[in-house]
């Protein structure tokens, strides 16, 4: 539990550029910079594509694309972050385990820092990888669901969630899609 709290604090620090104590005196989050929604959307897609390339596994991809969210505590339309949840259902547990190993070994070669790797707290104790990219201001969390894990009937799957830092839209623009 304490490790998860530290991990959450570390991700907030990397993604927002400030610690949780910096946010304590203000109810409004501080953006890490000013960028257009289209710019962050494009970079989110590139990062997801890079992660898929590192996995190097053929499988069935989910069809979801990046989506815009309001930064927690922010006024809707001014501050935003981008989330891209997607999944890859693979041929076997063994192939997806190899993909998780490749991610752990190769993400750091692309500027990512692995901040968590190991079983999560779910009933199935699914393997989970969490990484931050400080320069790009993104984080990723990847869960490996083994076939029929945790008492459920499911195919072997990697669940991926790519999240950007909180940004302010340029002057004269507003976030118009959610």
Short mmCIF file of N, CA and C in Angstrom, two decimals:
data_model
loop_
_atom_site.label_atom_id
_atom_site.label_comp_id
_atom_site.label_asym_id
_atom_site.label_seq_id
_atom_site.Cartn_x
_atom_site.Cartn_y
_atom_site.Cartn_z
N UNK A 1 0.82 -1.19 0.00
CA UNK A 1 0.00 0.00 0.00
C UNK A 1 0.87 1.26 0.00
N UNK A 2 1.87 1.30 0.90
CA UNK A 2 2.75 2.46 0.99
C UNK A 2 3.51 2.65 -0.32
N UNK A 3 3.94 1.52 -0.92
CA UNK A 3 4.66 1.59 -2.20
C UNK A 3 3.78 2.19 -3.29
N UNK A 4 2.48 1.81 -3.31
CA UNK A 4 1.57 2.38 -4.30
C UNK A 4 1.38 3.87 -4.10
N UNK A 5 1.35 4.32 -2.83
CA UNK A 5 1.21 5.74 -2.54
C UNK A 5 2.44 6.51 -3.03
N UNK A 6 3.63 5.95 -2.78
CA UNK A 6 4.85 6.60 -3.27
C UNK A 6 4.88 6.64 -4.79
N UNK A 7 4.45 5.53 -5.42
CA UNK A 7 4.41 5.48 -6.87
C UNK A 7 3.47 6.54 -7.42
N UNK A 8 2.31 6.68 -6.80
CA UNK A 8 1.36 7.71 -7.25
C UNK A 8 1.95 9.10 -7.09
N UNK A 9 2.61 9.35 -5.98
CA UNK A 9 3.23 10.66 -5.76
C UNK A 9 4.33 10.91 -6.79
N UNK A 10 5.11 9.88 -7.09
CA UNK A 10 6.18 10.03 -8.08
C UNK A 10 5.60 10.35 -9.46
N UNK A 11 4.52 9.67 -9.85
CA UNK A 11 3.90 9.93 -11.16
C UNK A 11 3.34 11.35 -11.22
N UNK A 12 2.74 11.82 -10.13
CA UNK A 12 2.21 13.18 -10.11
C UNK A 12 3.34 14.18 -10.28
N UNK A 13 4.46 13.94 -9.58
CA UNK A 13 5.60 14.85 -9.67
C UNK A 13 6.13 14.91 -11.09
N UNK A 14 6.31 13.75 -11.71
CA UNK A 14 6.86 13.72 -13.07
C UNK A 14 5.89 14.35 -14.06
N UNK A 15 4.62 14.00 -13.97
CA UNK A 15 3.66 14.47 -14.96
C UNK A 15 3.31 15.95 -14.82
N UNK A 16 3.27 16.45 -13.61
CA UNK A 16 2.85 17.84 -13.45
C UNK A 16 4.02 18.78 -13.29
N UNK A 17 5.20 18.23 -13.01
CA UNK A 17 6.36 19.08 -12.81
C UNK A 17 6.43 19.67 -11.42
N UNK A 18 5.54 19.24 -10.55
CA UNK A 18 5.56 19.73 -9.18
C UNK A 18 5.08 18.63 -8.25
N UNK A 19 5.46 18.73 -7.01
CA UNK A 19 5.09 17.69 -6.06
C UNK A 19 3.69 17.94 -5.52
N UNK A 20 3.17 16.94 -4.80
CA UNK A 20 1.85 17.07 -4.21
C UNK A 20 1.82 18.23 -3.22
N UNK A 21 2.92 18.50 -2.55
CA UNK A 21 2.93 19.60 -1.59
C UNK A 21 2.87 20.95 -2.30
N UNK A 22 3.40 21.03 -3.52
CA UNK A 22 3.29 22.27 -4.29
C UNK A 22 1.83 22.58 -4.62
N UNK A 23 1.04 21.52 -4.82
CA UNK A 23 -0.36 21.69 -5.18
C UNK A 23 -1.24 22.01 -3.97
N UNK A 24 -0.74 21.78 -2.76
CA UNK A 24 -1.56 21.90 -1.57
C UNK A 24 -2.10 23.31 -1.37
N UNK A 25 -1.34 24.36 -1.78
CA UNK A 25 -1.81 25.72 -1.54
C UNK A 25 -2.75 26.20 -2.65
N UNK A 26 -3.01 25.40 -3.64
CA UNK A 26 -3.87 25.83 -4.73
C UNK A 26 -4.82 24.71 -5.11
N UNK A 27 -6.07 25.06 -5.34
CA UNK A 27 -7.04 24.05 -5.75
C UNK A 27 -7.00 23.83 -7.26
N UNK A 28 -6.28 24.66 -7.99
CA UNK A 28 -6.16 24.53 -9.43
C UNK A 28 -4.81 23.93 -9.79
N UNK A 29 -4.79 22.86 -10.60
CA UNK A 29 -3.51 22.26 -10.98
C UNK A 29 -2.69 23.22 -11.83
N UNK A 30 -1.39 23.04 -11.78
CA UNK A 30 -0.48 23.88 -12.57
C UNK A 30 -0.07 23.11 -13.82
N UNK A 31 -0.33 23.66 -15.00
CA UNK A 31 0.07 22.96 -16.22
C UNK A 31 1.59 22.98 -16.38
N UNK A 32 2.10 21.99 -17.11
CA UNK A 32 3.55 21.94 -17.35
C UNK A 32 3.95 22.79 -18.55
N UNK A 33 2.97 23.29 -19.28
CA UNK A 33 3.26 24.12 -20.44
C UNK A 33 1.99 24.41 -21.21
N UNK A 34 2.18 25.05 -22.36
CA UNK A 34 1.07 25.40 -23.24
C UNK A 34 1.23 24.64 -24.54
N UNK A 35 0.21 23.88 -24.91
CA UNK A 35 0.23 23.11 -26.16
C UNK A 35 -1.20 22.98 -26.68
N UNK A 36 -1.32 22.81 -27.98
CA UNK A 36 -2.64 22.59 -28.56
C UNK A 36 -3.07 21.14 -28.31
N UNK A 37 -4.37 20.94 -28.28
CA UNK A 37 -4.92 19.59 -28.10
C UNK A 37 -4.44 18.69 -29.24
N UNK A 38 -4.45 19.20 -30.47
CA UNK A 38 -4.02 18.40 -31.62
C UNK A 38 -2.57 17.96 -31.50
N UNK A 39 -1.71 18.84 -30.99
CA UNK A 39 -0.29 18.52 -30.80
C UNK A 39 -0.11 17.39 -29.79
N UNK A 40 -0.79 17.47 -28.66
CA UNK A 40 -0.67 16.43 -27.63
C UNK A 40 -1.31 15.14 -28.12
N UNK A 41 -2.42 15.24 -28.86
CA UNK A 41 -3.07 14.06 -29.43
C UNK A 41 -2.11 13.32 -30.36
N UNK A 42 -1.44 14.07 -31.22
CA UNK A 42 -0.48 13.48 -32.16
C UNK A 42 0.67 12.79 -31.43
N UNK A 43 1.21 13.45 -30.41
CA UNK A 43 2.32 12.84 -29.66
C UNK A 43 1.86 11.61 -28.90
N UNK A 44 0.64 11.63 -28.38
CA UNK A 44 0.10 10.47 -27.67
C UNK A 44 0.03 9.26 -28.61
N UNK A 45 -0.43 9.48 -29.83
CA UNK A 45 -0.49 8.40 -30.82
C UNK A 45 0.90 7.87 -31.14
N UNK A 46 1.89 8.78 -31.28
CA UNK A 46 3.26 8.36 -31.56
C UNK A 46 3.82 7.50 -30.42
N UNK A 47 3.55 7.91 -29.19
CA UNK A 47 4.05 7.16 -28.03
C UNK A 47 3.41 5.78 -27.97
N UNK A 48 2.10 5.71 -28.19
CA UNK A 48 1.43 4.41 -28.20
C UNK A 48 1.99 3.51 -29.29
N UNK A 49 2.27 4.08 -30.45
CA UNK A 49 2.84 3.32 -31.56
C UNK A 49 4.24 2.80 -31.20
N UNK A 50 5.04 3.64 -30.54
CA UNK A 50 6.38 3.23 -30.12
C UNK A 50 6.29 2.06 -29.12
N UNK A 51 5.36 2.14 -28.19
CA UNK A 51 5.18 1.07 -27.21
C UNK A 51 4.77 -0.23 -27.91
N UNK A 52 3.86 -0.14 -28.87
CA UNK A 52 3.45 -1.31 -29.64
C UNK A 52 4.63 -1.90 -30.40
N UNK A 53 5.46 -1.05 -30.99
CA UNK A 53 6.65 -1.53 -31.71
C UNK A 53 7.60 -2.28 -30.78
N UNK A 54 7.79 -1.78 -29.57
CA UNK A 54 8.67 -2.45 -28.61
C UNK A 54 8.09 -3.79 -28.20
N UNK A 55 6.78 -3.89 -28.06
CA UNK A 55 6.14 -5.16 -27.71
C UNK A 55 6.48 -6.24 -28.73
N UNK A 56 6.47 -5.87 -30.01
CA UNK A 56 6.81 -6.78 -31.10
C UNK A 56 6.02 -8.08 -31.06
N UNK A 57 4.71 -7.95 -30.87
CA UNK A 57 3.82 -9.12 -30.81
C UNK A 57 2.65 -8.87 -31.76
N UNK A 58 2.29 -9.88 -32.51
CA UNK A 58 1.09 -9.80 -33.35
C UNK A 58 -0.10 -10.20 -32.48
N UNK A 59 -1.18 -9.47 -32.63
CA UNK A 59 -2.38 -9.77 -31.86
C UNK A 59 -3.53 -8.89 -32.33
N UNK A 60 -4.60 -8.92 -31.58
CA UNK A 60 -5.77 -8.13 -31.90
C UNK A 60 -5.76 -6.85 -31.08
N UNK A 61 -5.76 -5.72 -31.77
CA UNK A 61 -5.73 -4.41 -31.11
C UNK A 61 -7.15 -3.91 -30.86
N UNK A 62 -7.31 -3.22 -29.74
CA UNK A 62 -8.57 -2.51 -29.52
C UNK A 62 -8.60 -1.32 -30.48
N UNK A 63 -9.76 -0.76 -30.70
CA UNK A 63 -9.92 0.30 -31.69
C UNK A 63 -9.96 1.70 -31.09
N UNK A 64 -9.67 1.83 -29.81
CA UNK A 64 -9.80 3.15 -29.17
C UNK A 64 -8.65 4.07 -29.55
N UNK A 65 -8.94 5.36 -29.57
CA UNK A 65 -7.93 6.38 -29.82
C UNK A 65 -7.79 7.26 -28.59
N UNK A 66 -6.86 8.20 -28.62
CA UNK A 66 -6.68 9.10 -27.48
C UNK A 66 -7.93 9.94 -27.22
N UNK A 67 -8.11 10.27 -25.96
CA UNK A 67 -9.23 11.11 -25.56
C UNK A 67 -8.76 12.21 -24.63
N UNK A 68 -9.44 13.33 -24.69
CA UNK A 68 -9.10 14.50 -23.88
C UNK A 68 -9.85 14.42 -22.55
N UNK A 69 -9.16 14.75 -21.48
CA UNK A 69 -9.77 14.85 -20.15
C UNK A 69 -9.40 16.20 -19.55
N UNK A 70 -10.27 16.69 -18.68
CA UNK A 70 -9.95 17.90 -17.92
C UNK A 70 -9.01 17.51 -16.79
N UNK A 71 -7.99 18.29 -16.55
CA UNK A 71 -7.09 18.04 -15.42
C UNK A 71 -7.91 18.13 -14.14
N UNK A 72 -7.64 17.23 -13.20
CA UNK A 72 -8.39 17.20 -11.96
C UNK A 72 -8.33 18.55 -11.25
N UNK A 73 -9.49 19.07 -10.91
CA UNK A 73 -9.58 20.35 -10.21
C UNK A 73 -9.53 21.57 -11.11
N UNK A 74 -9.41 21.36 -12.41
CA UNK A 74 -9.27 22.49 -13.34
C UNK A 74 -10.62 22.88 -13.94
N UNK A 75 -10.67 24.11 -14.43
CA UNK A 75 -11.86 24.59 -15.12
C UNK A 75 -11.92 23.92 -16.50
N UNK A 76 -13.06 23.36 -16.82
CA UNK A 76 -13.24 22.67 -18.11
C UNK A 76 -13.00 23.65 -19.26
N UNK A 77 -12.20 23.22 -20.22
CA UNK A 77 -11.95 24.02 -21.41
C UNK A 77 -10.64 24.78 -21.41
N UNK A 78 -9.96 24.84 -20.27
CA UNK A 78 -8.69 25.59 -20.20
C UNK A 78 -7.48 24.67 -20.04
N UNK A 79 -7.56 23.73 -19.11
CA UNK A 79 -6.46 22.78 -18.86
C UNK A 79 -6.92 21.38 -19.25
N UNK A 80 -6.01 20.63 -19.85
CA UNK A 80 -6.39 19.29 -20.32
C UNK A 80 -5.21 18.34 -20.22
N UNK A 81 -5.53 17.07 -20.27
CA UNK A 81 -4.53 16.02 -20.45
C UNK A 81 -5.11 15.02 -21.42
N UNK A 82 -4.24 14.20 -21.98
CA UNK A 82 -4.65 13.22 -22.97
C UNK A 82 -4.47 11.83 -22.39
N UNK A 83 -5.47 10.97 -22.58
CA UNK A 83 -5.40 9.57 -22.16
C UNK A 83 -5.60 8.69 -23.40
N UNK A 84 -4.81 7.63 -23.47
CA UNK A 84 -5.00 6.67 -24.56
C UNK A 84 -4.98 5.26 -23.98
N UNK A 85 -6.15 4.76 -23.57
CA UNK A 85 -6.22 3.37 -23.13
C UNK A 85 -6.43 2.46 -24.35
N UNK A 86 -5.65 1.40 -24.43
CA UNK A 86 -5.81 0.44 -25.50
C UNK A 86 -5.35 -0.93 -25.03
N UNK A 87 -5.66 -1.94 -25.80
CA UNK A 87 -5.26 -3.29 -25.41
C UNK A 87 -4.79 -4.08 -26.62
N UNK A 88 -4.01 -5.09 -26.33
CA UNK A 88 -3.53 -6.03 -27.33
C UNK A 88 -3.81 -7.43 -26.80
N UNK A 89 -4.67 -8.16 -27.48
CA UNK A 89 -4.94 -9.54 -27.12
C UNK A 89 -4.01 -10.39 -27.95
N UNK A 90 -3.19 -11.17 -27.26
CA UNK A 90 -2.11 -11.86 -27.94
C UNK A 90 -2.35 -13.33 -28.16
N UNK A 91 -1.38 -13.95 -28.81
CA UNK A 91 -1.52 -15.36 -29.14
C UNK A 91 -1.38 -16.29 -27.93
N UNK A 92 -0.57 -15.90 -26.94
CA UNK A 92 -0.36 -16.79 -25.79
C UNK A 92 0.20 -16.01 -24.61
N UNK A 93 0.07 -16.61 -23.43
CA UNK A 93 0.68 -16.01 -22.24
C UNK A 93 2.18 -15.85 -22.43
N UNK A 94 2.83 -16.87 -23.00
CA UNK A 94 4.28 -16.84 -23.16
C UNK A 94 4.72 -15.68 -24.05
N UNK A 95 4.01 -15.45 -25.15
CA UNK A 95 4.37 -14.35 -26.06
C UNK A 95 4.18 -12.99 -25.39
N UNK A 96 3.10 -12.83 -24.63
CA UNK A 96 2.87 -11.55 -23.97
C UNK A 96 3.84 -11.33 -22.81
N UNK A 97 4.26 -12.41 -22.16
CA UNK A 97 5.28 -12.28 -21.11
C UNK A 97 6.59 -11.80 -21.72
N UNK A 98 6.93 -12.33 -22.90
CA UNK A 98 8.14 -11.86 -23.60
C UNK A 98 8.01 -10.38 -23.94
N UNK A 99 6.81 -9.95 -24.34
CA UNK A 99 6.58 -8.54 -24.65
C UNK A 99 6.78 -7.67 -23.41
N UNK A 100 6.31 -8.13 -22.25
CA UNK A 100 6.51 -7.38 -21.00
C UNK A 100 8.00 -7.27 -20.67
N UNK A 101 8.74 -8.34 -20.89
CA UNK A 101 10.19 -8.33 -20.64
C UNK A 101 10.87 -7.34 -21.58
N UNK A 102 10.47 -7.36 -22.87
CA UNK A 102 11.04 -6.40 -23.83
C UNK A 102 10.75 -4.97 -23.41
N UNK A 103 9.53 -4.71 -22.96
CA UNK A 103 9.17 -3.36 -22.51
C UNK A 103 10.04 -2.94 -21.34
N UNK A 104 10.22 -3.82 -20.38
CA UNK A 104 11.04 -3.50 -19.20
C UNK A 104 12.48 -3.19 -19.61
N UNK A 105 13.00 -3.94 -20.57
CA UNK A 105 14.39 -3.76 -21.00
C UNK A 105 14.57 -2.60 -21.98
N UNK A 106 13.59 -2.39 -22.87
CA UNK A 106 13.78 -1.44 -23.97
C UNK A 106 13.20 -0.04 -23.74
N UNK A 107 12.17 0.10 -22.91
CA UNK A 107 11.63 1.45 -22.68
C UNK A 107 12.71 2.41 -22.17
N UNK A 108 13.59 2.00 -21.24
CA UNK A 108 14.64 2.93 -20.79
C UNK A 108 15.57 3.39 -21.93
N UNK A 109 15.74 2.58 -22.96
CA UNK A 109 16.56 2.97 -24.11
C UNK A 109 15.91 4.11 -24.91
N UNK A 110 14.63 4.34 -24.67
CA UNK A 110 13.87 5.38 -25.37
C UNK A 110 13.50 6.53 -24.43
N UNK A 111 14.22 6.66 -23.31
CA UNK A 111 14.01 7.79 -22.41
C UNK A 111 13.03 7.56 -21.28
N UNK A 112 12.47 6.36 -21.18
CA UNK A 112 11.51 6.05 -20.12
C UNK A 112 12.23 5.58 -18.87
N UNK A 113 11.66 5.90 -17.72
CA UNK A 113 12.16 5.40 -16.44
C UNK A 113 11.11 4.45 -15.88
N UNK A 114 11.51 3.20 -15.65
CA UNK A 114 10.59 2.23 -15.06
C UNK A 114 10.47 2.56 -13.58
N UNK A 115 9.26 2.91 -13.15
CA UNK A 115 9.04 3.28 -11.74
C UNK A 115 8.29 2.20 -10.98
N UNK A 116 7.83 1.18 -11.69
CA UNK A 116 7.16 0.06 -11.03
C UNK A 116 7.12 -1.14 -11.95
N UNK A 117 7.43 -2.31 -11.40
CA UNK A 117 7.36 -3.55 -12.18
C UNK A 117 7.16 -4.69 -11.20
N UNK A 118 6.06 -5.38 -11.36
CA UNK A 118 5.78 -6.51 -10.48
C UNK A 118 4.29 -6.78 -10.40
N UNK A 119 3.92 -7.75 -9.57
CA UNK A 119 2.50 -8.09 -9.46
C UNK A 119 1.71 -6.94 -8.83
N UNK A 120 0.51 -6.71 -9.34
CA UNK A 120 -0.34 -5.67 -8.76
C UNK A 120 -1.15 -6.24 -7.60
N UNK A 121 -2.04 -5.46 -7.05
CA UNK A 121 -2.78 -5.88 -5.86
C UNK A 121 -4.10 -6.57 -6.19
N UNK A 122 -4.34 -6.87 -7.46
CA UNK A 122 -5.59 -7.54 -7.84
C UNK A 122 -5.58 -8.99 -7.36
N UNK A 123 -6.75 -9.60 -7.39
CA UNK A 123 -6.88 -11.01 -7.02
C UNK A 123 -5.96 -11.89 -7.87
N UNK A 124 -5.82 -11.53 -9.13
CA UNK A 124 -4.99 -12.31 -10.06
C UNK A 124 -3.51 -12.01 -9.92
N UNK A 125 -3.14 -10.94 -9.18
CA UNK A 125 -1.73 -10.53 -9.05
C UNK A 125 -1.09 -10.34 -10.43
N UNK A 126 -1.81 -9.65 -11.30
CA UNK A 126 -1.34 -9.42 -12.67
C UNK A 126 -0.04 -8.62 -12.68
N UNK A 127 0.86 -8.99 -13.59
CA UNK A 127 2.11 -8.26 -13.75
C UNK A 127 1.79 -6.87 -14.28
N UNK A 128 2.42 -5.86 -13.69
CA UNK A 128 2.16 -4.47 -14.05
C UNK A 128 3.48 -3.73 -14.21
N UNK A 129 3.57 -2.93 -15.26
CA UNK A 129 4.73 -2.08 -15.51
C UNK A 129 4.24 -0.63 -15.55
N UNK A 130 4.92 0.23 -14.81
CA UNK A 130 4.62 1.67 -14.85
C UNK A 130 5.92 2.40 -15.19
N UNK A 131 5.83 3.33 -16.13
CA UNK A 131 7.03 4.07 -16.56
C UNK A 131 6.67 5.53 -16.81
N UNK A 132 7.65 6.39 -16.58
CA UNK A 132 7.51 7.83 -16.81
C UNK A 132 8.53 8.28 -17.84
N UNK A 133 8.15 9.23 -18.67
CA UNK A 133 9.07 9.87 -19.60
C UNK A 133 9.10 11.35 -19.23
N UNK A 134 10.09 11.74 -18.43
CA UNK A 134 10.16 13.10 -17.88
C UNK A 134 10.28 14.15 -18.98
N UNK A 135 11.07 13.88 -20.01
CA UNK A 135 11.28 14.87 -21.08
C UNK A 135 10.00 15.10 -21.88
N UNK A 136 9.28 14.02 -22.17
CA UNK A 136 8.05 14.15 -22.96
C UNK A 136 6.82 14.43 -22.11
N UNK A 137 6.96 14.28 -20.79
CA UNK A 137 5.85 14.53 -19.86
C UNK A 137 4.69 13.56 -20.09
N UNK A 138 5.03 12.27 -20.17
CA UNK A 138 4.04 11.21 -20.32
C UNK A 138 4.33 10.10 -19.32
N UNK A 139 3.30 9.33 -19.02
CA UNK A 139 3.45 8.12 -18.21
C UNK A 139 2.68 7.01 -18.91
N UNK A 140 3.07 5.77 -18.62
CA UNK A 140 2.36 4.62 -19.17
C UNK A 140 2.24 3.56 -18.08
N UNK A 141 1.11 2.89 -18.07
CA UNK A 141 0.89 1.74 -17.19
C UNK A 141 0.42 0.60 -18.07
N UNK A 142 1.07 -0.55 -17.93
CA UNK A 142 0.75 -1.72 -18.74
C UNK A 142 0.50 -2.89 -17.81
N UNK A 143 -0.65 -3.54 -17.97
CA UNK A 143 -0.99 -4.73 -17.18
C UNK A 143 -1.04 -5.94 -18.10
N UNK A 144 -0.52 -7.05 -17.61
CA UNK A 144 -0.56 -8.31 -18.34
C UNK A 144 -1.59 -9.21 -17.68
N UNK A 145 -2.69 -9.44 -18.40
CA UNK A 145 -3.73 -10.35 -17.92
C UNK A 145 -3.50 -11.71 -18.57
N UNK A 146 -3.08 -12.66 -17.77
CA UNK A 146 -2.88 -14.01 -18.29
C UNK A 146 -4.23 -14.63 -18.62
N UNK A 147 -4.20 -15.65 -19.48
CA UNK A 147 -5.44 -16.33 -19.88
C UNK A 147 -6.16 -16.85 -18.64
N UNK A 148 -7.45 -16.56 -18.58
CA UNK A 148 -8.32 -17.03 -17.50
C UNK A 148 -7.79 -16.67 -16.12
N UNK A 149 -7.23 -15.48 -15.98
CA UNK A 149 -6.64 -15.07 -14.71
C UNK A 149 -7.69 -14.55 -13.74
N UNK A 150 -7.43 -14.73 -12.48
CA UNK A 150 -8.29 -14.19 -11.43
C UNK A 150 -9.69 -14.78 -11.41
N UNK A 151 -9.85 -15.98 -11.96
CA UNK A 151 -11.16 -16.62 -11.96
C UNK A 151 -12.05 -16.18 -13.11
N UNK A 152 -11.57 -15.27 -13.93
CA UNK A 152 -12.35 -14.81 -15.08
C UNK A 152 -11.97 -15.61 -16.33
N UNK A 153 -12.87 -15.62 -17.29
CA UNK A 153 -12.57 -16.22 -18.58
C UNK A 153 -12.14 -15.10 -19.52
N UNK A 154 -10.89 -15.11 -19.88
CA UNK A 154 -10.38 -14.08 -20.78
C UNK A 154 -9.19 -14.63 -21.57
N UNK A 155 -8.93 -13.99 -22.68
CA UNK A 155 -7.75 -14.32 -23.47
C UNK A 155 -6.56 -13.55 -22.90
N UNK A 156 -5.33 -14.01 -23.16
CA UNK A 156 -4.16 -13.26 -22.69
C UNK A 156 -4.17 -11.86 -23.32
N UNK A 157 -4.01 -10.84 -22.48
CA UNK A 157 -4.17 -9.46 -22.94
C UNK A 157 -3.18 -8.54 -22.24
N UNK A 158 -2.67 -7.57 -22.99
CA UNK A 158 -1.92 -6.46 -22.41
C UNK A 158 -2.83 -5.24 -22.44
N UNK A 159 -3.05 -4.64 -21.28
CA UNK A 159 -3.85 -3.42 -21.17
C UNK A 159 -2.88 -2.26 -21.02
N UNK A 160 -2.99 -1.27 -21.87
CA UNK A 160 -2.05 -0.15 -21.89
C UNK A 160 -2.83 1.15 -21.65
N UNK A 161 -2.27 2.01 -20.81
CA UNK A 161 -2.86 3.33 -20.59
C UNK A 161 -1.75 4.37 -20.65
N UNK A 162 -1.74 5.16 -21.71
CA UNK A 162 -0.77 6.24 -21.90
C UNK A 162 -1.46 7.53 -21.46
N UNK A 163 -0.77 8.32 -20.63
CA UNK A 163 -1.36 9.56 -20.09
C UNK A 163 -0.34 10.69 -20.21
N UNK A 164 -0.79 11.83 -20.70
CA UNK A 164 0.07 13.01 -20.78
C UNK A 164 -0.01 13.81 -19.49
N UNK A 165 0.88 14.76 -19.38
CA UNK A 165 0.81 15.74 -18.29
C UNK A 165 -0.35 16.69 -18.56
N UNK A 166 -0.59 17.57 -17.62
CA UNK A 166 -1.64 18.59 -17.73
C UNK A 166 -1.08 19.80 -18.51
N UNK A 167 -1.79 20.21 -19.55
CA UNK A 167 -1.38 21.35 -20.36
C UNK A 167 -2.46 22.43 -20.40
N UNK A 168 -2.01 23.64 -20.66
CA UNK A 168 -2.92 24.76 -20.89
C UNK A 168 -3.03 24.94 -22.39
N UNK A 169 -4.23 25.24 -22.88
CA UNK A 169 -4.38 25.51 -24.31
C UNK A 169 -3.82 26.90 -24.62
N UNK A 170 -3.35 27.12 -25.84
CA UNK A 170 -2.83 28.44 -26.22
C UNK A 170 -3.91 29.52 -26.10
N UNK A 171 -3.47 30.76 -25.91
CA UNK A 171 -4.41 31.89 -25.85
C UNK A 171 -5.31 31.89 -27.07
N UNK A 172 -6.57 32.15 -26.86
CA UNK A 172 -7.53 32.20 -27.95
C UNK A 172 -8.13 30.85 -28.30
N UNK A 173 -7.62 29.77 -27.72
CA UNK A 173 -8.16 28.44 -27.97
C UNK A 173 -8.81 27.92 -26.70
N UNK A 174 -9.68 26.93 -26.88
CA UNK A 174 -10.20 26.23 -25.72
C UNK A 174 -10.38 24.77 -26.08
N UNK A 175 -10.41 23.95 -25.06
CA UNK A 175 -10.61 22.52 -25.29
C UNK A 175 -12.07 22.35 -25.68
N UNK A 176 -12.29 21.84 -26.89
CA UNK A 176 -13.67 21.73 -27.36
C UNK A 176 -14.10 20.29 -27.63
N UNK A 177 -13.29 19.34 -27.22
CA UNK A 177 -13.68 17.93 -27.38
C UNK A 177 -13.29 17.17 -26.13
N UNK A 178 -14.17 16.33 -25.70
CA UNK A 178 -13.92 15.52 -24.50
C UNK A 178 -14.35 14.11 -24.75
#
